[in-house]
PDB file of C-alpha atoms in Angstrom:
ATOM      1  CA  MET A   1       0.000   0.000   0.000  1.00 64.00           C
ATOM      2  CA  GLU A   2       1.322   3.419  -1.000  1.00 76.00           C
ATOM      3  CA  TYR A   3       0.869   6.235   1.504  1.00 79.00           C
ATOM      4  CA  THR A   4       0.777   9.942   0.860  1.00 88.00           C
ATOM      5  CA  ASP A   5       3.050  12.053   3.056  1.00 87.00           C
ATOM      6  CA  GLU A   6       0.157  12.981   5.352  1.00 89.00           C
ATOM      7  CA  GLN A   7      -1.092   9.397   5.573  1.00 91.00           C
ATOM      8  CA  ALA A   8       2.414   8.155   6.457  1.00 91.00           C
ATOM      9  CA  LEU A   9       2.734  10.829   9.143  1.00 94.00           C
ATOM     10  CA  ASP A  10      -0.688   9.903  10.550  1.00 95.00           C
ATOM     11  CA  GLU A  11       0.347   6.253  10.819  1.00 93.00           C
ATOM     12  CA  ILE A  12       3.520   7.247  12.646  1.00 94.00           C
ATOM     13  CA  ARG A  13       1.461   9.446  14.996  1.00 96.00           C
ATOM     14  CA  LYS A  14      -0.772   6.469  15.831  1.00 94.00           C
ATOM     15  CA  GLY A  15       2.221   4.317  16.736  1.00 93.00           C
ATOM     16  CA  VAL A  16       3.838   7.061  18.796  1.00 95.00           C
ATOM     17  CA  HIS A  17       0.673   7.723  20.797  1.00 95.00           C
ATOM     18  CA  MET A  18       0.140   3.997  21.350  1.00 93.00           C
ATOM     19  CA  LEU A  19       3.614   3.531  22.808  1.00 94.00           C
ATOM     20  CA  TYR A  20       4.216   6.738  24.738  1.00 96.00           C
ATOM     21  CA  ARG A  21       2.627   9.319  26.992  1.00 95.00           C
ATOM     22  CA  ALA A  22       2.798  13.100  26.760  1.00 94.00           C
ATOM     23  CA  GLY A  23       6.039  14.342  28.305  1.00 92.00           C
ATOM     24  CA  ASP A  24       7.925  11.051  28.001  1.00 95.00           C
ATOM     25  CA  VAL A  25      11.590  11.435  27.079  1.00 95.00           C
ATOM     26  CA  ILE A  26      12.143   9.249  24.016  1.00 95.00           C
ATOM     27  CA  GLU A  27      15.356   8.540  22.132  1.00 94.00           C
ATOM     28  CA  VAL A  28      15.369   8.350  18.325  1.00 93.00           C
ATOM     29  CA  ARG A  29      18.251   6.466  16.748  1.00 91.00           C
ATOM     30  CA  VAL A  30      19.354   5.648  13.195  1.00 89.00           C
ATOM     31  CA  PRO A  31      22.643   3.680  13.247  1.00 83.00           C
ATOM     32  CA  ARG A  32      25.267   4.580  10.677  1.00 77.00           C
ATOM     33  CA  LYS A  33      25.716   2.290   7.684  1.00 74.00           C
ATOM     34  CA  HIS A  34      28.954   0.452   8.438  1.00 66.00           C
ATOM     35  CA  GLU A  35      29.482  -0.336   4.765  1.00 67.00           C
ATOM     36  CA  ASP A  36      29.504   3.434   4.056  1.00 69.00           C
ATOM     37  CA  LYS A  37      32.471   5.139   5.731  1.00 67.00           C
ATOM     38  CA  PHE A  38      30.865   8.554   5.185  1.00 69.00           C
ATOM     39  CA  SER A  39      27.559   7.746   6.891  1.00 78.00           C
ATOM     40  CA  LYS A  40      26.815   9.039  10.390  1.00 87.00           C
ATOM     41  CA  THR A  41      24.598   7.968  13.248  1.00 87.00           C
ATOM     42  CA  THR A  42      21.470  10.091  13.615  1.00 90.00           C
ATOM     43  CA  ALA A  43      20.113  10.481  17.151  1.00 90.00           C
ATOM     44  CA  GLY A  44      18.038  12.824  19.269  1.00 91.00           C
ATOM     45  CA  PHE A  45      15.841  13.065  22.359  1.00 93.00           C
ATOM     46  CA  PHE A  46      12.200  14.152  22.342  1.00 95.00           C
ATOM     47  CA  ASN A  47       9.519  14.939  24.901  1.00 95.00           C
ATOM     48  CA  ASN A  48       7.002  16.257  22.365  1.00 96.00           C
ATOM     49  CA  LEU A  49       5.128  13.430  20.651  1.00 96.00           C
ATOM     50  CA  GLU A  50       4.125  15.476  17.626  1.00 97.00           C
ATOM     51  CA  LEU A  51       7.704  16.595  16.991  1.00 96.00           C
ATOM     52  CA  LEU A  52       8.818  12.992  17.545  1.00 96.00           C
ATOM     53  CA  ALA A  53       6.406  11.757  14.849  1.00 96.00           C
ATOM     54  CA  GLN A  54       7.497  14.489  12.459  1.00 96.00           C
ATOM     55  CA  ALA A  55      11.185  13.689  12.986  1.00 94.00           C
ATOM     56  CA  ILE A  56      10.644   9.983  12.309  1.00 94.00           C
ATOM     57  CA  HIS A  57       8.691  10.807   9.152  1.00 93.00           C
ATOM     58  CA  LEU A  58      11.369  13.230   7.916  1.00 92.00           C
ATOM     59  CA  ILE A  59      14.175  10.721   8.491  1.00 90.00           C
ATOM     60  CA  ASN A  60      12.212   7.996   6.682  1.00 88.00           C
ATOM     61  CA  LYS A  61      11.527  10.307   3.767  1.00 86.00           C
ATOM     62  CA  LYS A  62      14.957  11.931   3.457  1.00 82.00           C
ATOM     63  CA  TYR A  63      17.326   9.092   4.285  1.00 76.00           C
ATOM     64  CA  HIS A  64      15.176   6.015   3.556  1.00 74.00           C
ATOM     65  CA  GLN A  65      16.477   4.317   6.696  1.00 76.00           C
ATOM     66  CA  THR A  66      14.876   2.373   9.502  1.00 80.00           C
ATOM     67  CA  VAL A  67      14.294   4.545  12.565  1.00 88.00           C
ATOM     68  CA  TYR A  68      14.553   3.041  16.051  1.00 89.00           C
ATOM     69  CA  THR A  69      13.046   4.515  19.191  1.00 92.00           C
ATOM     70  CA  MET A  70      13.681   3.599  22.828  1.00 92.00           C
ATOM     71  CA  LEU A  71      10.691   1.483  23.844  1.00 93.00           C
ATOM     72  CA  ASN A  72      10.606   2.828  27.408  1.00 95.00           C
ATOM     73  CA  PRO A  73      10.955   6.474  28.519  1.00 95.00           C
ATOM     74  CA  LEU A  74      14.304   7.848  29.655  1.00 94.00           C
ATOM     75  CA  ARG A  75      15.050   9.810  32.803  1.00 93.00           C
ATOM     76  CA  PRO A  76      14.336  13.571  32.534  1.00 90.00           C
ATOM     77  CA  THR A  77      18.057  14.357  32.962  1.00 87.00           C
ATOM     78  CA  TRP A  78      18.380  13.888  29.190  1.00 85.00           C
ATOM     79  CA  MET A  79      16.171  16.904  28.545  1.00 82.00           C
ATOM     80  CA  LYS A  80      18.517  19.918  28.810  1.00 81.00           C
ATOM     81  CA  PHE A  81      17.731  20.557  25.133  1.00 77.00           C
ATOM     82  CA  ASN A  82      15.507  18.386  22.982  1.00 85.00           C
ATOM     83  CA  ASN A  83      13.107  17.632  20.152  1.00 93.00           C
ATOM     84  CA  LYS A  84      15.718  17.518  17.396  1.00 91.00           C
ATOM     85  CA  ALA A  85      17.513  14.682  15.642  1.00 91.00           C
ATOM     86  CA  TYR A  86      21.204  15.264  14.967  1.00 92.00           C
ATOM     87  CA  VAL A  87      23.133  13.740  12.069  1.00 90.00           C
ATOM     88  CA  GLY A  88      26.529  12.911  13.521  1.00 90.00           C
ATOM     89  CA  SER A  89      28.151  13.677  16.851  1.00 90.00           C
ATOM     90  CA  SER A  90      29.631  16.976  15.657  1.00 92.00           C
ATOM     91  CA  THR A  91      26.220  18.584  15.062  1.00 92.00           C
ATOM     92  CA  MET A  92      25.003  17.579  18.523  1.00 91.00           C
ATOM     93  CA  ARG A  93      28.282  18.713  20.087  1.00 91.00           C
ATOM     94  CA  THR A  94      28.057  22.120  18.386  1.00 93.00           C
ATOM     95  CA  GLU A  95      24.518  22.779  19.578  1.00 91.00           C
ATOM     96  CA  ILE A  96      25.290  21.756  23.151  1.00 91.00           C
ATOM     97  CA  GLN A  97      28.239  24.161  23.143  1.00 91.00           C
ATOM     98  CA  ARG A  98      26.065  26.982  21.793  1.00 92.00           C
ATOM     99  CA  ALA A  99      23.498  26.323  24.510  1.00 90.00           C
ATOM    100  CA  GLY A 100      26.209  26.413  27.173  1.00 91.00           C
ATOM    101  CA  GLU A 101      25.149  22.989  28.432  1.00 90.00           C
ATOM    102  CA  SER A 102      27.107  19.997  29.688  1.00 89.00           C
ATOM    103  CA  PHE A 103      27.896  17.256  27.178  1.00 90.00           C
ATOM    104  CA  GLU A 104      26.887  14.603  29.702  1.00 89.00           C
ATOM    105  CA  PRO A 105      24.698  12.557  29.843  1.00 88.00           C
ATOM    106  CA  ARG A 106      23.860  12.878  26.137  1.00 88.00           C
ATOM    107  CA  MET A 107      27.444  12.354  25.014  1.00 90.00           C
ATOM    108  CA  LYS A 108      30.299  10.156  26.223  1.00 90.00           C
ATOM    109  CA  LYS A 109      33.977  11.042  26.509  1.00 90.00           C
ATOM    110  CA  SER A 110      36.769   8.944  25.077  1.00 86.00           C
ATOM    111  CA  THR A 111      40.464   9.505  24.410  1.00 85.00           C
ATOM    112  CA  LEU A 112      41.875   9.178  20.912  1.00 77.00           C
ATOM    113  CA  TRP A 113      44.882   6.872  21.153  1.00 75.00           C
ATOM    114  CA  GLU A 114      46.675   8.570  18.237  1.00 74.00           C
ATOM    115  CA  SER A 115      46.667  12.073  19.731  1.00 77.00           C
ATOM    116  CA  GLY A 116      45.594  11.600  23.335  1.00 78.00           C
ATOM    117  CA  LYS A 117      42.902  14.234  22.805  1.00 84.00           C
ATOM    118  CA  THR A 118      39.466  14.047  24.387  1.00 83.00           C
ATOM    119  CA  HIS A 119      36.658  13.202  21.966  1.00 86.00           C
ATOM    120  CA  TRP A 120      32.919  13.440  22.648  1.00 90.00           C
ATOM    121  CA  THR A 121      30.484  11.179  20.792  1.00 89.00           C
ATOM    122  CA  MET A 122      26.760  10.455  21.015  1.00 89.00           C
ATOM    123  CA  ARG A 123      25.802   8.228  23.920  1.00 88.00           C
ATOM    124  CA  MET A 124      22.740   6.084  23.394  1.00 85.00           C
ATOM    125  CA  GLY A 125      20.250   5.359  26.164  1.00 86.00           C
ATOM    126  CA  GLU A 126      21.000   2.228  28.181  1.00 87.00           C
ATOM    127  CA  ASP A 127      19.198   0.204  30.858  1.00 87.00           C
ATOM    128  CA  GLU A 128      20.275   2.490  33.686  1.00 89.00           C
ATOM    129  CA  ASP A 129      18.887   5.524  31.825  1.00 92.00           C
ATOM    130  CA  ILE A 130      15.318   4.146  31.673  1.00 94.00           C
ATOM    131  CA  LEU A 131      12.812   5.889  33.937  1.00 94.00           C
ATOM    132  CA  LYS A 132      10.201   3.118  34.010  1.00 94.00           C
ATOM    133  CA  ARG A 133       9.395  -0.054  32.131  1.00 95.00           C
ATOM    134  CA  ARG A 134       6.032   0.299  30.443  1.00 95.00           C
ATOM    135  CA  TRP A 135       6.611  -2.287  27.709  1.00 96.00           C
ATOM    136  CA  ILE A 136       8.341  -5.631  27.370  1.00 96.00           C
ATOM    137  CA  LEU A 137       9.391  -6.494  23.833  1.00 95.00           C
ATOM    138  CA  ILE A 138       9.009 -10.073  22.612  1.00 95.00           C
ATOM    139  CA  ASP A 139      11.005 -10.400  19.388  1.00 92.00           C
ATOM    140  CA  ILE A 140       9.895 -13.319  17.215  1.00 91.00           C
ATOM    141  CA  ASP A 141      11.979 -14.093  14.138  1.00 85.00           C
ATOM    142  CA  ALA A 142      12.352 -17.051  11.833  1.00 76.00           C
ATOM    143  CA  GLY A 143      15.821 -18.042  13.042  1.00 71.00           C
ATOM    144  CA  GLN A 144      17.437 -17.157   9.733  1.00 65.00           C
ATOM    145  CA  PRO A 145      21.176 -16.301   9.625  1.00 64.00           C
ATOM    146  CA  ALA A 146      22.231 -12.735  10.348  1.00 62.00           C
ATOM    147  CA  ASN A 147      21.713 -10.279   7.459  1.00 64.00           C
ATOM    148  CA  THR A 148      19.329 -12.722   5.783  1.00 68.00           C
ATOM    149  CA  ASN A 149      15.713 -11.874   5.053  1.00 75.00           C
ATOM    150  CA  SER A 150      12.943 -14.313   5.943  1.00 78.00           C
ATOM    151  CA  ASN A 151      10.901 -15.806   3.117  1.00 81.00           C
ATOM    152  CA  GLU A 152       7.091 -15.681   2.959  1.00 84.00           C
ATOM    153  CA  THR A 153       6.644 -19.024   4.730  1.00 85.00           C
ATOM    154  CA  GLU A 154       9.069 -18.110   7.515  1.00 84.00           C
ATOM    155  CA  HIS A 155       7.421 -14.732   7.960  1.00 87.00           C
ATOM    156  CA  ALA A 156       3.981 -16.358   8.165  1.00 89.00           C
ATOM    157  CA  ASP A 157       5.318 -18.777  10.779  1.00 88.00           C
ATOM    158  CA  THR A 158       6.454 -15.897  12.984  1.00 90.00           C
ATOM    159  CA  LEU A 159       2.968 -14.380  12.760  1.00 93.00           C
ATOM    160  CA  ALA A 160       1.397 -17.671  13.828  1.00 93.00           C
ATOM    161  CA  MET A 161       3.751 -17.891  16.808  1.00 93.00           C
ATOM    162  CA  ALA A 162       3.114 -14.253  17.744  1.00 94.00           C
ATOM    163  CA  LYS A 163      -0.627 -14.894  17.781  1.00 95.00           C
ATOM    164  CA  ALA A 164      -0.103 -17.984  19.954  1.00 94.00           C
ATOM    165  CA  VAL A 165       2.014 -15.949  22.387  1.00 95.00           C
ATOM    166  CA  ILE A 166      -0.671 -13.248  22.543  1.00 96.00           C
ATOM    167  CA  ALA A 167      -3.373 -15.847  23.202  1.00 96.00           C
ATOM    168  CA  LYS A 168      -1.318 -17.373  26.017  1.00 94.00           C
ATOM    169  CA  LEU A 169      -0.603 -14.020  27.658  1.00 95.00           C
ATOM    170  CA  THR A 170      -4.225 -12.911  27.380  1.00 95.00           C
ATOM    171  CA  ASP A 171      -5.390 -16.174  28.961  1.00 95.00           C
ATOM    172  CA  ASP A 172      -2.912 -15.579  31.788  1.00 93.00           C
ATOM    173  CA  GLY A 173      -4.496 -12.204  32.521  1.00 94.00           C
ATOM    174  CA  PHE A 174      -2.096  -9.800  30.809  1.00 93.00           C
ATOM    175  CA  PRO A 175      -3.551  -6.684  29.130  1.00 92.00           C
ATOM    176  CA  ALA A 176      -4.081  -7.208  25.398  1.00 92.00           C
ATOM    177  CA  PRO A 177      -0.570  -7.025  23.867  1.00 94.00           C
ATOM    178  CA  ALA A 178       0.248  -5.026  20.732  1.00 93.00           C
ATOM    179  CA  LEU A 179       1.421  -6.801  17.576  1.00 94.00           C
ATOM    180  CA  THR A 180       3.690  -5.286  14.919  1.00 91.00           C
ATOM    181  CA  ASP A 181       5.500  -6.516  11.821  1.00 89.00           C
ATOM    182  CA  SER A 182       9.268  -6.178  12.241  1.00 84.00           C
ATOM    183  CA  GLY A 183      10.069  -6.956   8.613  1.00 81.00           C
ATOM    184  CA  ASN A 184      11.751 -10.328   9.097  1.00 84.00           C
ATOM    185  CA  GLY A 185       9.360 -11.402  11.837  1.00 89.00           C
ATOM    186  CA  HIS A 186       6.974  -9.934  14.381  1.00 92.00           C
ATOM    187  CA  HIS A 187       7.118  -8.034  17.664  1.00 94.00           C
ATOM    188  CA  VAL A 188       4.731  -8.460  20.567  1.00 96.00           C
ATOM    189  CA  TYR A 189       4.607  -5.588  23.058  1.00 96.00           C
ATOM    190  CA  VAL A 190       3.423  -6.424  26.568  1.00 96.00           C
ATOM    191  CA  ARG A 191       2.115  -3.547  28.709  1.00 95.00           C
ATOM    192  CA  VAL A 192       3.591  -3.457  32.224  1.00 95.00           C
ATOM    193  CA  ASP A 193       4.180  -0.921  34.991  1.00 95.00           C
ATOM    194  CA  LEU A 194       7.577  -1.608  36.572  1.00 95.00           C
ATOM    195  CA  GLU A 195      10.109   0.616  38.250  1.00 95.00           C
ATOM    196  CA  ASN A 196      13.516   0.332  36.616  1.00 95.00           C
ATOM    197  CA  THR A 197      15.337  -1.615  39.309  1.00 94.00           C
ATOM    198  CA  ALA A 198      17.705  -4.565  39.390  1.00 93.00           C
ATOM    199  CA  ASP A 199      14.825  -6.748  40.590  1.00 95.00           C
ATOM    200  CA  SER A 200      12.554  -5.710  37.719  1.00 95.00           C
ATOM    201  CA  GLN A 201      15.337  -6.349  35.197  1.00 93.00           C
ATOM    202  CA  ILE A 202      15.732  -9.878  36.587  1.00 95.00           C
ATOM    203  CA  LEU A 203      11.964 -10.353  36.471  1.00 95.00           C
ATOM    204  CA  VAL A 204      11.804  -9.331  32.802  1.00 95.00           C
ATOM    205  CA  ARG A 205      14.666 -11.657  31.868  1.00 94.00           C
ATOM    206  CA  ARG A 206      12.987 -14.580  33.648  1.00 95.00           C
ATOM    207  CA  PHE A 207       9.674 -13.810  31.972  1.00 95.00           C
ATOM    208  CA  LEU A 208      11.259 -13.792  28.499  1.00 94.00           C
ATOM    209  CA  LYS A 209      13.264 -16.962  29.226  1.00 94.00           C
ATOM    210  CA  ALA A 210      10.165 -18.842  30.411  1.00 92.00           C
ATOM    211  CA  LEU A 211       8.217 -17.714  27.350  1.00 92.00           C
ATOM    212  CA  SER A 212      11.043 -18.703  25.030  1.00 90.00           C
ATOM    213  CA  GLN A 213      11.229 -22.185  26.547  1.00 89.00           C
ATOM    214  CA  GLN A 214       7.478 -22.660  26.180  1.00 88.00           C
ATOM    215  CA  PHE A 215       7.243 -21.549  22.535  1.00 86.00           C
ATOM    216  CA  ARG A 216      10.566 -22.662  21.118  1.00 73.00           C
ATOM    217  CA  GLY A 217       9.999 -24.636  17.947  1.00 53.00           C
ATOM    218  CA  THR A 218       6.194 -24.402  17.961  1.00 46.00           C
TER     219      THR A 218
END
């Protein structure tokens, strides 16, 4: 199905509003193409859902690349400046300097071994940066080798398994999960409300391990 620009933006808006709440701090990330030495990582942090949707749409349209977003909201400490996506570390570094802000936590410091000079690069959100866990991602693929696309049969199999997982979770009393097509397989998003603690991280890992053992090979 071909979408007009406005239709594509509307679809992105729907996904954004399904996943996030107003005021959430969300990371947008487009990894650089490693086969292209001139490509750069694009990243930014947003707390405005409309500007988030517009940024995703613009990146899709201009660069024709897959856009990733952090599934769970980040801590507000990321929000010294926001609602822009930056192509390459230098553009982010320049704007932070102009704003008179600290590079941390949005950038990380490293030392170049050739010159010994300090170098600041984009730092992506990690587990410790998550404010709360509102979603658990269940990633269902066809088990194909890395960098290999699934065929139609394999893709259909992942959909069948995703539906079986959703039925099981619903029967167990979970809120109705969300289902999306990941391209090579399917994603199931499970709604939760967990503080980001060591205990909750262990709980999520155990939940995913138990589910994987139950549905492996079905």
